[in-house]
Coordinates of N, CA and C in Angstrom, one line a residue:
X1 N -0.5 -14.7 11.4 CA -0.1 -16.1 11.2 C 1.0 -16.5 12.2
X2 N 0.8 -17.6 12.8 CA 1.7 -18.1 13.8 C 2.8 -19.0 13.1
X3 N 4.0 -18.4 13.0 CA 5.1 -19.1 12.3 C 5.6 -20.3 13.1
X4 N 5.4 -20.3 14.4 CA 5.9 -21.5 15.2 C 5.1 -22.8 14.8
X5 N 4.0 -22.6 14.3 CA 3.2 -23.8 13.8 C 3.9 -24.5 12.6
X6 N 4.7 -23.8 11.9 CA 5.4 -24.3 10.8 C 6.8 -24.8 11.1
X7 N 7.2 -24.8 12.4 CA 8.5 -25.2 12.8 C 8.9 -26.6 12.3
X8 N 8.0 -27.5 12.4 CA 8.3 -28.9 12.0 C 7.4 -29.3 10.8
X9 N 7.5 -28.6 9.7 CA 6.6 -28.9 8.6 C 7.3 -30.0 7.7
X10 N 6.5 -30.5 6.8 CA 6.9 -31.6 6.0 C 8.2 -31.3 5.2
X11 N 8.3 -30.1 4.6 CA 9.5 -29.7 3.8 C 10.7 -29.7 4.7
X12 N 10.6 -29.1 5.9 CA 11.8 -29.0 6.8 C 12.2 -30.4 7.2
X13 N 11.2 -31.3 7.5 CA 11.5 -32.7 7.9 C 12.2 -33.4 6.8
X14 N 11.7 -33.3 5.6 CA 12.3 -34.0 4.4 C 13.7 -33.5 4.2
X15 N 13.9 -32.1 4.3 CA 15.2 -31.6 4.1 C 16.2 -32.1 5.2
X16 N 15.8 -32.2 6.4 CA 16.6 -32.7 7.5 C 17.0 -34.2 7.3
X17 N 16.1 -35.0 6.9 CA 16.4 -36.4 6.7 C 17.3 -36.5 5.5
X18 N 17.0 -35.8 4.4 CA 17.9 -35.8 3.2 C 19.3 -35.3 3.5
X19 N 19.5 -34.3 4.3 CA 20.8 -33.7 4.6 C 21.6 -34.7 5.4
X20 N 21.0 -35.4 6.4 CA 21.7 -36.3 7.2 C 22.0 -37.6 6.4
X21 N 21.0 -38.1 5.6 CA 21.2 -39.3 4.8 C 22.3 -39.0 3.8
X22 N 22.4 -37.9 3.3 CA 23.5 -37.6 2.3 C 24.9 -37.7 2.9
X23 N 25.0 -37.3 4.2 CA 26.3 -37.4 4.9 C 26.6 -38.8 5.3
X24 N 25.5 -39.6 5.7 CA 25.7 -40.9 6.2 C 25.9 -41.9 5.0
X25 N 25.3 -41.6 3.9 CA 25.3 -42.5 2.7 C 24.2 -43.6 2.8
X26 N 24.1 -44.2 3.9 CA 23.0 -45.2 4.2 C 22.7 -45.2 5.6
X27 N 21.3 -45.2 5.9 CA 20.9 -45.3 7.3 C 19.7 -46.4 7.3
X28 N 19.7 -47.2 8.3 CA 18.6 -48.2 8.5 C 17.4 -47.4 8.9
X29 N 16.2 -48.1 8.8 CA 15.0 -47.4 9.2 C 15.0 -47.0 10.6
X30 N 15.6 -47.8 11.5 CA 15.7 -47.4 12.9 C 16.6 -46.2 13.1
X31 N 17.6 -46.1 12.3 CA 18.5 -44.9 12.4 C 17.8 -43.6 11.9
X32 N 17.1 -43.8 10.8 CA 16.4 -42.6 10.2 C 15.3 -42.1 11.2
X33 N 14.7 -43.0 11.9 CA 13.7 -42.6 12.9 C 14.3 -41.7 14.0
X34 N 15.6 -41.7 14.2 CA 16.2 -40.9 15.2 C 16.5 -39.4 14.8
X35 N 16.5 -39.2 13.5 CA 16.8 -37.9 12.9 C 15.9 -36.8 13.4
X36 N 14.6 -36.9 13.2 CA 13.7 -35.8 13.5 C 13.6 -35.5 15.0
X37 N 13.7 -36.5 15.9 CA 13.7 -36.2 17.3 C 14.9 -35.3 17.7
X38 N 16.0 -35.5 17.0 CA 17.2 -34.7 17.2 C 17.0 -33.3 16.7
X39 N 16.5 -33.2 15.5 CA 16.3 -31.9 14.8 C 15.2 -31.1 15.6
X40 N 14.3 -31.8 16.2 CA 13.2 -31.1 17.0 C 13.7 -30.4 18.2
X41 N 15.0 -30.7 18.6 CA 15.5 -30.1 19.8 C 16.5 -29.0 19.5
X42 N 16.1 -27.7 19.7 CA 16.9 -26.5 19.2 C 18.3 -26.5 19.8
X43 N 18.4 -26.8 21.1 CA 19.8 -26.8 21.7 C 20.7 -27.9 21.1
X44 N 20.1 -29.0 20.9 CA 20.9 -30.1 20.3 C 21.4 -29.8 18.9
X45 N 20.5 -29.3 18.1 CA 20.9 -28.9 16.7 C 22.0 -27.8 16.8
X46 N 21.7 -26.8 17.7 CA 22.7 -25.7 17.9 C 24.1 -26.2 18.2
X47 N 24.2 -27.1 19.1 CA 25.5 -27.6 19.5 C 26.1 -28.4 18.4
X48 N 25.3 -29.3 17.7 CA 25.8 -30.1 16.6 C 26.2 -29.3 15.4
X49 N 25.6 -28.1 15.3 CA 25.9 -27.2 14.2 C 27.1 -26.3 14.4
X50 N 27.5 -26.2 15.7 CA 28.6 -25.2 16.0 C 29.9 -25.7 15.4
X51 N 30.6 -24.7 14.8 CA 31.8 -25.0 14.0 C 32.9 -25.7 14.8
X52 N 33.0 -25.5 16.1 CA 34.1 -26.0 16.9 C 33.7 -27.4 17.5
X53 N 32.5 -27.8 17.3 CA 32.0 -29.1 17.9 C 32.6 -30.3 17.0
X54 N 33.2 -31.3 17.7 CA 33.7 -32.5 17.0 C 33.0 -33.7 17.7
X55 N 32.4 -34.5 16.9 CA 31.7 -35.7 17.5 C 32.8 -36.8 17.7
X56 N 32.8 -37.4 18.9 CA 33.7 -38.4 19.2 C 33.0 -39.8 19.3
X57 N 31.9 -39.8 20.1 CA 31.2 -41.1 20.3 C 29.8 -40.7 20.8
X58 N 28.8 -41.6 20.6 CA 27.5 -41.4 21.1 C 27.5 -41.3 22.6
X59 N 28.3 -42.2 23.2 CA 28.3 -42.3 24.7 C 28.9 -41.0 25.3
X60 N 29.9 -40.5 24.7 CA 30.5 -39.2 25.2 C 29.5 -38.1 25.1
X61 N 28.8 -38.0 23.9 CA 27.9 -37.0 23.6 C 26.7 -37.1 24.7
X62 N 26.3 -38.3 24.9 CA 25.2 -38.5 25.9 C 25.6 -38.0 27.3
X63 N 26.7 -38.4 27.7 CA 27.2 -38.0 29.0 C 27.3 -36.5 29.2
X64 N 27.9 -35.9 28.2 CA 28.1 -34.4 28.2 C 26.8 -33.6 28.0
X65 N 25.8 -34.3 27.4 CA 24.6 -33.5 27.1 C 23.3 -34.3 27.6
X66 N 23.4 -34.9 28.7 CA 22.3 -35.8 29.2 C 20.9 -35.0 29.2
X67 N 20.9 -33.7 29.5 CA 19.7 -33.0 29.5 C 19.0 -32.9 28.1
X68 N 19.7 -33.1 27.1 CA 19.1 -33.1 25.7 C 18.2 -34.3 25.5
X69 N 18.4 -35.3 26.3 CA 17.7 -36.6 26.2 C 16.6 -36.8 27.2
X70 N 16.3 -35.8 28.0 CA 15.3 -36.0 29.0 C 13.9 -36.3 28.5
X71 N 13.6 -35.8 27.3 CA 12.2 -36.1 26.7 C 12.4 -36.7 25.3
X72 N 13.5 -37.4 25.1 CA 13.7 -37.9 23.8 C 12.7 -38.9 23.4
X73 N 12.2 -39.8 24.3 CA 11.2 -40.7 23.9 C 9.9 -40.1 23.4
X74 N 9.5 -39.0 24.1 CA 8.3 -38.2 23.6 C 8.5 -37.6 22.2
X75 N 9.7 -37.1 22.0 CA 10.0 -36.5 20.7 C 10.0 -37.6 19.6
X76 N 10.6 -38.8 20.0 CA 10.6 -39.9 19.1 C 9.2 -40.4 18.7
X77 N 8.4 -40.6 19.7 CA 7.0 -41.0 19.4 C 6.3 -40.0 18.6
X78 N 6.4 -38.7 18.9 CA 5.7 -37.7 18.2 C 6.2 -37.5 16.7
X79 N 7.4 -38.0 16.4 CA 8.0 -37.8 15.1 C 7.9 -39.0 14.1
X80 N 7.3 -40.1 14.6 CA 7.3 -41.3 13.7 C 6.5 -41.0 12.5
X81 N 5.3 -40.5 12.6 CA 4.4 -40.2 11.4 C 5.1 -39.2 10.5
X82 N 5.7 -38.1 11.1 CA 6.4 -37.1 10.3 C 7.6 -37.7 9.5
X83 N 8.3 -38.7 10.2 CA 9.4 -39.4 9.5 C 8.9 -40.2 8.3
X84 N 7.8 -40.9 8.5 CA 7.3 -41.7 7.3 C 6.8 -40.8 6.2
X85 N 6.1 -39.7 6.6 CA 5.7 -38.7 5.6 C 6.8 -38.1 4.8
X86 N 7.9 -37.7 5.5 CA 9.0 -37.1 4.9 C 9.7 -38.1 4.0
X87 N 9.9 -39.3 4.4 CA 10.5 -40.3 3.6 C 9.7 -40.5 2.3
X88 N 8.4 -40.6 2.5 CA 7.5 -40.8 1.3 C 7.7 -39.6 0.3
X89 N 7.7 -38.4 0.8 CA 8.0 -37.2 -0.1 C 9.3 -37.3 -0.8
X90 N 10.4 -37.7 0.0 CA 11.7 -37.8 -0.6 C 11.7 -38.9 -1.7
X91 N 11.0 -40.0 -1.5 CA 10.9 -41.1 -2.5 C 10.2 -40.6 -3.7
X92 N 9.1 -39.9 -3.5 CA 8.3 -39.3 -4.7 C 9.1 -38.3 -5.5
X93 N 10.0 -37.6 -4.8 CA 10.8 -36.6 -5.5 C 12.0 -37.2 -6.1
X94 N 12.3 -38.5 -5.9 CA 13.4 -39.2 -6.4 C 14.7 -38.8 -5.7
X95 N 14.7 -38.3 -4.5 CA 15.9 -38.0 -3.7 C 16.4 -39.2 -3.0
X96 N 15.5 -40.0 -2.5 CA 15.8 -41.2 -1.7 C 15.2 -42.4 -2.2
X97 N 15.9 -43.5 -2.0 CA 15.4 -44.9 -2.4 C 15.5 -45.8 -1.2
X98 N 14.5 -46.5 -0.9 CA 14.5 -47.5 0.1 C 15.3 -48.8 -0.4
X99 N 16.2 -49.3 0.5 CA 17.0 -50.4 0.1 C 17.6 -51.1 1.3
X100 N 17.5 -52.4 1.3 CA 18.1 -53.2 2.4 C 17.7 -52.7 3.8
X101 N 16.4 -52.6 4.1 CA 15.9 -52.2 5.4 C 16.4 -50.8 5.8
X102 N 16.6 -49.9 4.8 CA 17.1 -48.6 5.1 C 16.9 -47.7 3.9
X103 N 17.7 -46.7 3.8 CA 17.5 -45.7 2.7 C 18.9 -45.2 2.2
X104 N 19.0 -44.9 0.9 CA 20.2 -44.3 0.4 C 19.7 -43.0 -0.4
X105 N 20.6 -42.1 -0.6 CA 20.4 -40.9 -1.3 C 20.6 -41.1 -2.8
X106 N 19.7 -40.7 -3.6 CA 19.9 -40.8 -5.1 C 20.3 -39.5 -5.7
X107 N 19.8 -38.4 -5.1 CA 20.2 -37.0 -5.5 C 20.2 -36.1 -4.3
X108 N 20.9 -35.0 -4.4 CA 21.1 -34.1 -3.3 C 19.9 -33.1 -3.3
X109 N 19.4 -32.9 -2.1 CA 18.4 -31.8 -1.9 C 19.2 -30.6 -1.3
X110 N 19.6 -29.8 -2.2 CA 20.6 -28.7 -1.8 C 19.9 -27.6 -0.9
X111 N 20.8 -27.1 0.0 CA 20.3 -26.1 0.9 C 20.4 -24.7 0.1
X112 N 19.4 -23.9 0.3 CA 19.3 -22.6 -0.2 C 19.0 -21.6 0.9
X113 N 19.7 -20.5 0.9 CA 19.5 -19.5 2.0 C 18.1 -19.1 2.2
X114 N 17.3 -19.2 1.1 CA 15.9 -18.8 1.2 C 15.1 -19.8 2.1
X115 N 15.7 -20.9 2.4 CA 15.1 -21.9 3.3 C 15.1 -21.5 4.7
X116 N 15.9 -20.5 5.1 CA 15.9 -19.9 6.4 C 17.0 -20.4 7.3
X117 N 17.1 -19.8 8.5 CA 18.2 -20.1 9.4 C 18.1 -21.5 10.0
X118 N 16.9 -21.9 10.3 CA 16.7 -23.3 10.8 C 17.3 -24.3 9.9
X119 N 17.0 -24.2 8.6 CA 17.5 -25.1 7.6 C 19.0 -25.0 7.5
X120 N 19.5 -23.8 7.7 CA 21.0 -23.6 7.6 C 21.6 -24.3 8.8
X121 N 21.1 -24.2 10.0 CA 21.6 -24.9 11.2 C 21.6 -26.4 11.0
X122 N 20.5 -26.9 10.4 CA 20.3 -28.3 10.2 C 21.4 -28.8 9.2
X123 N 21.6 -28.0 8.1 CA 22.6 -28.3 7.1 C 24.0 -28.4 7.8
X124 N 24.3 -27.4 8.6 CA 25.6 -27.4 9.3 C 25.8 -28.5 10.2
X125 N 24.7 -28.9 10.9 CA 24.7 -30.0 11.9 C 24.6 -31.4 11.2
X126 N 24.3 -31.5 10.0 CA 24.0 -32.8 9.4 C 25.1 -33.8 9.5
X127 N 26.4 -33.4 9.3 CA 27.5 -34.3 9.4 C 27.5 -34.9 10.9
X128 N 27.4 -34.1 11.9 CA 27.4 -34.5 13.2 C 26.2 -35.4 13.6
X129 N 25.0 -35.0 13.1 CA 23.8 -35.8 13.3 C 24.0 -37.2 12.6
X130 N 24.6 -37.2 11.4 CA 24.8 -38.5 10.8 C 25.7 -39.3 11.6
X131 N 26.8 -38.7 12.2 CA 27.7 -39.5 13.0 C 27.0 -40.0 14.3
X132 N 26.1 -39.2 14.8 CA 25.4 -39.5 16.1 C 24.5 -40.7 15.8
X133 N 23.7 -40.7 14.7 CA 22.8 -41.8 14.5 C 23.3 -43.0 13.7
X134 N 24.5 -42.9 13.2 CA 25.1 -44.0 12.4 C 25.6 -45.2 13.2
X135 N 25.8 -45.0 14.5 CA 26.3 -46.1 15.3 C 25.2 -47.2 15.5
X136 N 25.5 -48.0 16.4 CA 24.6 -49.1 16.8 C 23.3 -48.6 17.3
X137 N 22.2 -48.8 16.5 CA 20.9 -48.2 17.0 C 20.4 -48.8 18.3
X138 N 20.7 -50.0 18.6 CA 20.3 -50.6 19.8 C 20.9 -49.9 21.1
X139 N 22.1 -49.4 20.9 CA 22.7 -48.7 22.0 C 22.1 -47.3 22.2
X140 N 21.8 -46.6 21.0 CA 21.1 -45.3 21.1 C 19.7 -45.5 21.7
X141 N 18.9 -46.4 21.2 CA 17.6 -46.6 21.7 C 17.6 -46.9 23.2
X142 N 18.5 -47.8 23.6 CA 18.6 -48.1 25.1 C 18.9 -46.9 25.9
X143 N 20.0 -46.2 25.5 CA 20.5 -45.1 26.3 C 19.6 -43.9 26.3
X144 N 18.9 -43.7 25.2 CA 17.9 -42.6 25.0 C 16.6 -42.9 25.7
X145 N 16.5 -44.1 26.2 CA 15.3 -44.6 26.8 C 14.0 -44.5 25.9
X146 N 14.2 -45.0 24.7 CA 13.1 -45.0 23.8 C 12.3 -46.3 24.0
X147 N 11.0 -46.1 24.2 CA 10.1 -47.2 24.5 C 9.5 -47.7 23.2
X148 N 9.7 -48.9 22.8 CA 9.1 -49.4 21.6 C 7.9 -50.3 21.9

């Protein structure tokens, strides 16, 4: 069995969105759509999960890590369907509710060590991912060169 095929499965995507949304409290649809392209980049998650990393601003993060954004548009486009599917699962589970052109967390989808190291890194990075996507989405979309 090829485990790499399960790297971006529905459960992991739903957990990632839930973990970030829990930290942010509310994210617009445009901000939620940025979560999975970030989570899909191993080095980005690794840096955001590191204990000594402190998020200052999106602009500073972009300047210091411009290489992380070289294929962000492709990751964004590839993750749109997965984002919608993960949101739908979270709504069906009663974890998330859509509200005011965004989503809020109704209950926590807790991390368990049995979920694996990737889920652990996502859980540790969730506060920084929430800070990264919580700013003005227009600035993020423009600077990450996302084509709509």
